[in-house]
Amino acid sequence: MAGCIALIAHDEKKDDMAEFARQHQDALSRFRIIATGTTGGRVQDACPGLDVTRLKSGPLGGDQQIGAMIATGEVDMLLFFIDPLTALPHDVDVKALTRLATVYDIPMALNRATAEKLIDFQ
């Protein structure tokens, strides 16, 4: 297996993440996949053949769980489809997560266009 990818998507981007996973399920199947709760459920529905470990929902601690896994070296790539047009009550968690990905120098995509490029390199 190629490592671990973390998948997260804000509410307005969950359909986009599910479609991205459907289109790239062959590439994603080579990775261990972790995801925040609702995003993971949507990806599993779109791609029943993928093995997705679902953590807590982002606002209920899932973002922090993934952040801890980044800090311990368990995550090799973060695909986080952010909705820049919607206010987020857990914005502090989002900033902490992206900061950890930057500190630990893991590839991070915050939109589908970048995720397409990252997955093509795998």
Short mmCIF file of C-alpha atoms in Angstrom, two decimals:
data_model
loop_
_atom_site.label_atom_id
_atom_site.label_comp_id
_atom_site.label_asym_id
_atom_site.label_seq_id
_atom_site.Cartn_x
_atom_site.Cartn_y
_atom_site.Cartn_z
CA MET A 1 0.00 0.00 0.00
CA ALA A 2 1.15 3.51 -0.81
CA GLY A 3 0.37 5.11 2.55
CA CYS A 4 -2.54 6.96 4.07
CA ILE A 5 -4.76 9.68 2.61
CA ALA A 6 -7.08 11.76 4.78
CA LEU A 7 -10.31 12.98 3.15
CA ILE A 8 -12.34 15.90 4.48
CA ALA A 9 -14.95 18.05 2.77
CA HIS A 10 -17.07 20.91 3.97
CA ASP A 11 -20.83 20.48 3.58
CA GLU A 12 -21.06 22.29 0.25
CA LYS A 13 -18.13 20.22 -1.10
CA LYS A 14 -19.16 16.72 0.00
CA ASP A 15 -20.77 15.89 -3.37
CA ASP A 16 -17.57 17.02 -5.09
CA MET A 17 -15.45 14.80 -2.82
CA ALA A 18 -17.71 11.79 -3.44
CA GLU A 19 -17.50 12.35 -7.20
CA PHE A 20 -13.71 12.80 -7.00
CA ALA A 21 -13.44 9.50 -5.11
CA ARG A 22 -15.69 7.75 -7.64
CA GLN A 23 -13.57 8.97 -10.55
CA HIS A 24 -10.29 8.04 -8.82
CA GLN A 25 -11.24 4.94 -6.89
CA ASP A 26 -8.56 2.81 -8.59
CA ALA A 27 -5.84 5.21 -7.41
CA LEU A 28 -7.43 5.63 -3.97
CA SER A 29 -7.72 1.86 -3.50
CA ARG A 30 -3.92 1.70 -3.20
CA PHE A 31 -4.05 3.84 -0.04
CA ARG A 32 -5.34 3.46 3.47
CA ILE A 33 -8.14 6.03 3.61
CA ILE A 34 -9.31 7.88 6.68
CA ALA A 35 -12.05 10.49 6.62
CA THR A 36 -14.17 12.61 8.87
CA GLY A 37 -17.53 11.00 9.61
CA THR A 38 -19.98 12.43 7.10
CA THR A 39 -17.43 12.78 4.31
CA GLY A 40 -16.36 9.18 4.85
CA GLY A 41 -19.96 8.02 4.64
CA ARG A 42 -20.51 9.87 1.38
CA VAL A 43 -17.30 8.41 -0.10
CA GLN A 44 -18.32 4.89 1.00
CA ASP A 45 -21.74 5.34 -0.61
CA ALA A 46 -20.12 6.48 -3.88
CA CYS A 47 -17.38 3.83 -3.78
CA PRO A 48 -18.52 0.74 -1.85
CA GLY A 49 -15.30 -1.07 -2.78
CA LEU A 50 -13.05 1.42 -0.98
CA ASP A 51 -12.01 0.68 2.59
CA VAL A 52 -12.66 3.94 4.43
CA THR A 53 -12.04 4.39 8.14
CA ARG A 54 -14.52 6.95 9.40
CA LEU A 55 -13.56 9.16 12.31
CA LYS A 56 -15.76 11.65 14.14
CA SER A 57 -17.52 14.43 12.26
CA GLY A 58 -15.20 17.41 11.70
CA PRO A 59 -16.88 19.80 14.15
CA LEU A 60 -17.11 17.02 16.76
CA GLY A 61 -13.38 16.32 16.77
CA GLY A 62 -12.69 14.56 13.45
CA ASP A 63 -10.49 17.41 12.20
CA GLN A 64 -8.48 17.15 15.41
CA GLN A 65 -8.23 13.36 15.12
CA ILE A 66 -6.75 13.73 11.65
CA GLY A 67 -4.45 16.49 12.91
CA ALA A 68 -3.12 14.14 15.60
CA MET A 69 -2.53 11.46 12.97
CA ILE A 70 -0.59 13.98 10.86
CA ALA A 71 1.55 14.85 13.89
CA THR A 72 2.35 11.19 14.54
CA GLY A 73 3.30 10.54 10.91
CA GLU A 74 0.30 8.36 10.07
CA VAL A 75 -1.07 10.56 7.26
CA ASP A 76 0.84 10.96 3.99
CA MET A 77 -1.57 13.24 2.12
CA LEU A 78 -4.51 15.49 3.00
CA LEU A 79 -7.35 16.15 0.57
CA PHE A 80 -9.53 18.79 2.20
CA PHE A 81 -12.17 20.30 -0.05
CA ILE A 82 -12.82 23.66 1.59
CA ASP A 83 -15.82 25.87 0.90
CA PRO A 84 -14.42 29.42 1.06
CA LEU A 85 -17.87 30.99 0.69
CA THR A 86 -19.49 29.53 3.81
CA ALA A 87 -18.79 30.65 7.37
CA LEU A 88 -17.60 27.76 9.52
CA PRO A 89 -18.23 27.61 13.26
CA HIS A 90 -15.21 25.31 13.67
CA ASP A 91 -12.84 27.50 11.63
CA VAL A 92 -10.21 27.27 14.39
CA ASP A 93 -10.03 23.48 13.90
CA VAL A 94 -9.68 23.92 10.14
CA LYS A 95 -6.79 26.36 10.57
CA ALA A 96 -5.08 24.05 13.05
CA LEU A 97 -5.37 21.11 10.66
CA THR A 98 -3.96 22.98 7.67
CA ARG A 99 -1.19 24.37 9.87
CA LEU A 100 -0.20 20.85 10.96
CA ALA A 101 -0.16 19.63 7.36
CA THR A 102 2.14 22.55 6.52
CA VAL A 103 4.41 22.03 9.57
CA TYR A 104 4.79 18.30 8.84
CA ASP A 105 5.25 18.99 5.12
CA ILE A 106 2.64 16.61 3.78
CA PRO A 107 1.02 17.19 0.38
CA MET A 108 -2.29 18.99 0.87
CA ALA A 109 -5.04 19.81 -1.60
CA LEU A 110 -7.69 22.32 -0.59
CA ASN A 111 -9.64 22.05 -3.82
CA ARG A 112 -10.42 19.49 -6.49
CA ALA A 113 -8.01 20.88 -9.10
CA THR A 114 -5.03 20.38 -6.76
CA ALA A 115 -6.30 16.97 -5.63
CA GLU A 116 -6.44 15.88 -9.29
CA LYS A 117 -2.77 16.83 -9.69
CA LEU A 118 -1.69 15.08 -6.48
CA ILE A 119 -3.52 11.85 -7.25
CA ASP A 120 -2.11 11.82 -10.80
CA PHE A 121 1.42 11.74 -9.34
CA GLN A 122 0.72 8.66 -7.24
#
